[in-house]
Short mmCIF file of C-alpha atoms in Angstrom, two decimals:
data_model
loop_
_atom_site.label_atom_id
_atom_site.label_comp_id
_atom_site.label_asym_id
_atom_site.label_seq_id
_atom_site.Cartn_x
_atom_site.Cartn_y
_atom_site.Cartn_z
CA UNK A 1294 155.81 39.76 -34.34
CA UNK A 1295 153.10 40.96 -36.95
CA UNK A 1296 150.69 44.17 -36.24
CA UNK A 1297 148.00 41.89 -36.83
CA UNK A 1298 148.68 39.98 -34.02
CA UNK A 1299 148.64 42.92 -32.03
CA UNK A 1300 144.86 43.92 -33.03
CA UNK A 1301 143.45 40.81 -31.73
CA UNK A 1302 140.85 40.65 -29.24
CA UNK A 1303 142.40 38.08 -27.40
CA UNK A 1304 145.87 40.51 -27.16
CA UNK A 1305 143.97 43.11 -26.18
CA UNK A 1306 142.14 41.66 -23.70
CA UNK A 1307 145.61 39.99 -21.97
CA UNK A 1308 147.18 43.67 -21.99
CA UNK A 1309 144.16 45.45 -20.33
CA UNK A 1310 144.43 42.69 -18.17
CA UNK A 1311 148.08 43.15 -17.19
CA UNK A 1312 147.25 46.96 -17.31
CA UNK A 1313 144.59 46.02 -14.68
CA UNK A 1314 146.85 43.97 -12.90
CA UNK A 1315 149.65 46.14 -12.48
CA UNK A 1316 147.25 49.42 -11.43
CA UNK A 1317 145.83 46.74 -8.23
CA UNK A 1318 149.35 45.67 -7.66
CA UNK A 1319 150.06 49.37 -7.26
CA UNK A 1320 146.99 50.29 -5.25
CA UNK A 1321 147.58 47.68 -2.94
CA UNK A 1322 151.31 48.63 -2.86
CA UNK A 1323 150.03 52.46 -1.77
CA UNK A 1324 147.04 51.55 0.16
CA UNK A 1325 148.50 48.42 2.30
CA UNK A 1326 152.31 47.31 1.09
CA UNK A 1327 153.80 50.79 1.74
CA UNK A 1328 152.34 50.85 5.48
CA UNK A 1329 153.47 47.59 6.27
CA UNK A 1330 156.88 48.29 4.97
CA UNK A 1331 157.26 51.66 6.52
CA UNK A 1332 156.33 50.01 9.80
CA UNK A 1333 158.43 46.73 9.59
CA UNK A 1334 161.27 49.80 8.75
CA UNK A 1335 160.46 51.82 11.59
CA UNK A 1336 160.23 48.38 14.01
CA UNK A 1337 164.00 46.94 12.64
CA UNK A 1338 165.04 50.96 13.26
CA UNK A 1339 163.79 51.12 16.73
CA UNK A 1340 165.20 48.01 17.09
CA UNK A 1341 168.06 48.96 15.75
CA UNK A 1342 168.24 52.14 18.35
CA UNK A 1343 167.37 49.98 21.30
CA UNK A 1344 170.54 48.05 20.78
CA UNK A 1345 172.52 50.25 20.30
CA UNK A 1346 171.64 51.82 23.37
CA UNK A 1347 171.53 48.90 25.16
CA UNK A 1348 175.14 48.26 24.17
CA UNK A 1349 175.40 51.32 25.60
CA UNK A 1350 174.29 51.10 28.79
CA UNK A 1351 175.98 47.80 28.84
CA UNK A 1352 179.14 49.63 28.25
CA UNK A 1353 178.85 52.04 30.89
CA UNK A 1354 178.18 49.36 32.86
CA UNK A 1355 181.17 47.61 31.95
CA UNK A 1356 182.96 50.68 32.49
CA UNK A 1357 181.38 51.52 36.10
CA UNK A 1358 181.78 47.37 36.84
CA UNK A 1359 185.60 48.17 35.94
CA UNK A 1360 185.77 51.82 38.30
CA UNK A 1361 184.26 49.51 41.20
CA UNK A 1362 186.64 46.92 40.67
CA UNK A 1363 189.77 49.38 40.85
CA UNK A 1364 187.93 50.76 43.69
CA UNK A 1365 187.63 47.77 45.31
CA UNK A 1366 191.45 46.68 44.57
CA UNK A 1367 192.60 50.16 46.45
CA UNK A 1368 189.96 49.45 49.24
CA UNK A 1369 191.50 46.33 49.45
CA UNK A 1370 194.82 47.22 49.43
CA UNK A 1371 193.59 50.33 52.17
CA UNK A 1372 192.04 47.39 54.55
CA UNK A 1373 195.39 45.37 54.49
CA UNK A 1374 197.76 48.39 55.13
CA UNK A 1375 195.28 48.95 58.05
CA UNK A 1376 194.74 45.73 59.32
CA UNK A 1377 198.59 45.17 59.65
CA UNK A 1378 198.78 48.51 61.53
CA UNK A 1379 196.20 47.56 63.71
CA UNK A 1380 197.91 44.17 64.45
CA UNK A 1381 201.37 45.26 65.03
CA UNK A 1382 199.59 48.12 67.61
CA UNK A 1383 197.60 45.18 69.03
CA UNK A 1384 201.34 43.12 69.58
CA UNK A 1385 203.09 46.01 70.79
CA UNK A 1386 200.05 46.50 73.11
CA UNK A 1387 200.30 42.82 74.10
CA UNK A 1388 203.97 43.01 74.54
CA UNK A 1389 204.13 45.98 77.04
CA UNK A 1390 200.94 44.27 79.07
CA UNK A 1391 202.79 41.11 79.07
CA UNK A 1392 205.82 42.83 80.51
CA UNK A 1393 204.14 44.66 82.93
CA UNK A 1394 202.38 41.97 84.04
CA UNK A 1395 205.93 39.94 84.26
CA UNK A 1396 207.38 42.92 85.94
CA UNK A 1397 204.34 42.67 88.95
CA UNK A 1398 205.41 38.79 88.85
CA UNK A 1399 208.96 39.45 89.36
CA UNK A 1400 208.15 42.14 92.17
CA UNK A 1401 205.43 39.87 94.00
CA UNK A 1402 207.86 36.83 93.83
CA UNK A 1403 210.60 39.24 95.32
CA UNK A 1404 208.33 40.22 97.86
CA UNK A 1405 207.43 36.97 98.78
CA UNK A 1406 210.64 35.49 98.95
CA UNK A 1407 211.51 38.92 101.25
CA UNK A 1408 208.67 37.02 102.80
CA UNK A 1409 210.67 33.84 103.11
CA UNK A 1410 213.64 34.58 104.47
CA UNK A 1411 211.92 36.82 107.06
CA UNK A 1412 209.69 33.86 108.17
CA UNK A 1413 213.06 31.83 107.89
CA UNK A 1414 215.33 33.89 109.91
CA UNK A 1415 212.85 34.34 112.94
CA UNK A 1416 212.51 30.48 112.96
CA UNK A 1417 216.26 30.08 112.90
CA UNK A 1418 216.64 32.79 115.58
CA UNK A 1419 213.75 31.28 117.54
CA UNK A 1420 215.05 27.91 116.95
CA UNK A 1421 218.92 29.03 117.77
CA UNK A 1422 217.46 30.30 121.14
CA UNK A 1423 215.55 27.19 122.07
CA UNK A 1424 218.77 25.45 121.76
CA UNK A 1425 220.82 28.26 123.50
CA UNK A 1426 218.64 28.00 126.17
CA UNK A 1427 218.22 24.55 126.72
CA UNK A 1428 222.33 24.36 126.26
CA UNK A 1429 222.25 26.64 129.25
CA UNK A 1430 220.07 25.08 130.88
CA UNK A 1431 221.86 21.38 130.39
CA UNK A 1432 225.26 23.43 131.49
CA UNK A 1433 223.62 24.78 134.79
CA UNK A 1434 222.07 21.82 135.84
CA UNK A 1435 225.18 19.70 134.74
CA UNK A 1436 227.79 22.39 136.27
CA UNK A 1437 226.49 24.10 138.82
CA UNK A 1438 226.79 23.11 142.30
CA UNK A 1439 225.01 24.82 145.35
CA UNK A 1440 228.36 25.99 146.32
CA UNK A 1441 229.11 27.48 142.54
CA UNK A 1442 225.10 29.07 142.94
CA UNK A 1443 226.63 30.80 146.40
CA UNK A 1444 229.88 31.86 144.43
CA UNK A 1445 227.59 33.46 141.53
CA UNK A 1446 224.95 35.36 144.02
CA UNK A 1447 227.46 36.82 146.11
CA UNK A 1448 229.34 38.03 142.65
CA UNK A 1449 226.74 39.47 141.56
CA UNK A 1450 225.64 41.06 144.60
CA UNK A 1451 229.95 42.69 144.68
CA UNK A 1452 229.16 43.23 141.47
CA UNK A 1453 225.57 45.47 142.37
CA UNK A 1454 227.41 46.81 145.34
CA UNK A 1455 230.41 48.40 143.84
CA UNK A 1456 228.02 49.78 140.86
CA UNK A 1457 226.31 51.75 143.37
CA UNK A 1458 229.16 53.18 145.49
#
C-alpha cells in the first residue's frame, strides 16, 4: 500500500466512517446490548438457581417418599404380626366357647337321657304292675273257690288274732 493512497478523500471518508461505526456499535453496546445481556445472564442464573433447587426439593422428596415407604414396610410388617395375634386370640376364643358350649350339650343330653330312663322305668314299673295285677287277678278268679276265700279269711283273721295276744 502507498501513503498516497492513504491521503485520499475517499479513504478518509471510509475510516471516519468505520470510526463512526464502531463508536455507535459501542454506544449501543453500553446503552442497550449490555442491559439485555446482563438480564438474559441474570434470567439463565435464576434459572439456573431454580433448578437446582427444584432438584432439591425433588430430592428431599425422594428421600421423605423413601422414609414413608420404610415406614410403611414396618407398619406393614407391625399390622401382620398383629393381625395374626389377634386371630389366633380370636381361635383360641372360639375354641374354648365351642367347648363350653359342647360341654352344656353333653350335660343337657345327660340330663335328658337321666330324663329317659326315669320316664322309662316308671312306665316299666307301672306297666310290670298292670300285669302283676291283672296276673293276680286271672289267678284269683281262676283259683279261688268260695271254700279257698273261707280258708284265706279265717287265716288271716288266726293270723290278726295271735298278733294281738
Amino acid at each position: 500500500m502507498q501513503l498516497a493512497a492513504l491521503a485520499d478523500p475517499i479513504f478518509i471518508a471510509k475510516v471516519i466512517d468505520f470510526g463512526l461505526l464502531i463508536v455507535v456499535i459501542v454506544f449501543i453496546y453500553q446503552r442497550v446490548g449490555k442491559a439485555v445481556l446482563v438480564a438474559q445472564q441474570e434470567a439463565q442464573n435464576k434459572a439456573v438457581a431454580d433448578a437446582v433447587a427444584l432438584r432439591a426439593a425433588a430430592a428431599e422428596s425422594v428421600e421423605a417418599a423413601r422414609k414413608q415407604v420404610e415406614q410403611a414396610k414396618l407398619d406393614a410388617v407391625h399390622m401382620i404380626d398383629v393381625g395374626r395375634a389377634q386371630g389366633q386370640h380370636l381361635i383360641v376364643a372360639a375354641n374354648a366357647e365351642a367347648q363350653e358350649h359342647a360341654a352344656r350339650i353333653v350335660a343337657h343330653a345327660n340330663g335328658e337321657l337321666e330324663r329317659e330312663r326315669y320316664r322309662v322305668r316308671r312306665e316299666l314299673l307301672e306297666d310290670t304292675v298292670e300285669r302283676a295285677t291283672a296276673r293276680a287277678r286271672d289267678i284269683v278268679a281262676s283259683e279261688l273257690t268260695p271254700q279257698g276265700q273261707h280258708r284265706l279269711i279265717e287265716g288271716l283273721v288266726e293270723k290278726l288274732e295271735s298278733g294281738r295276744a
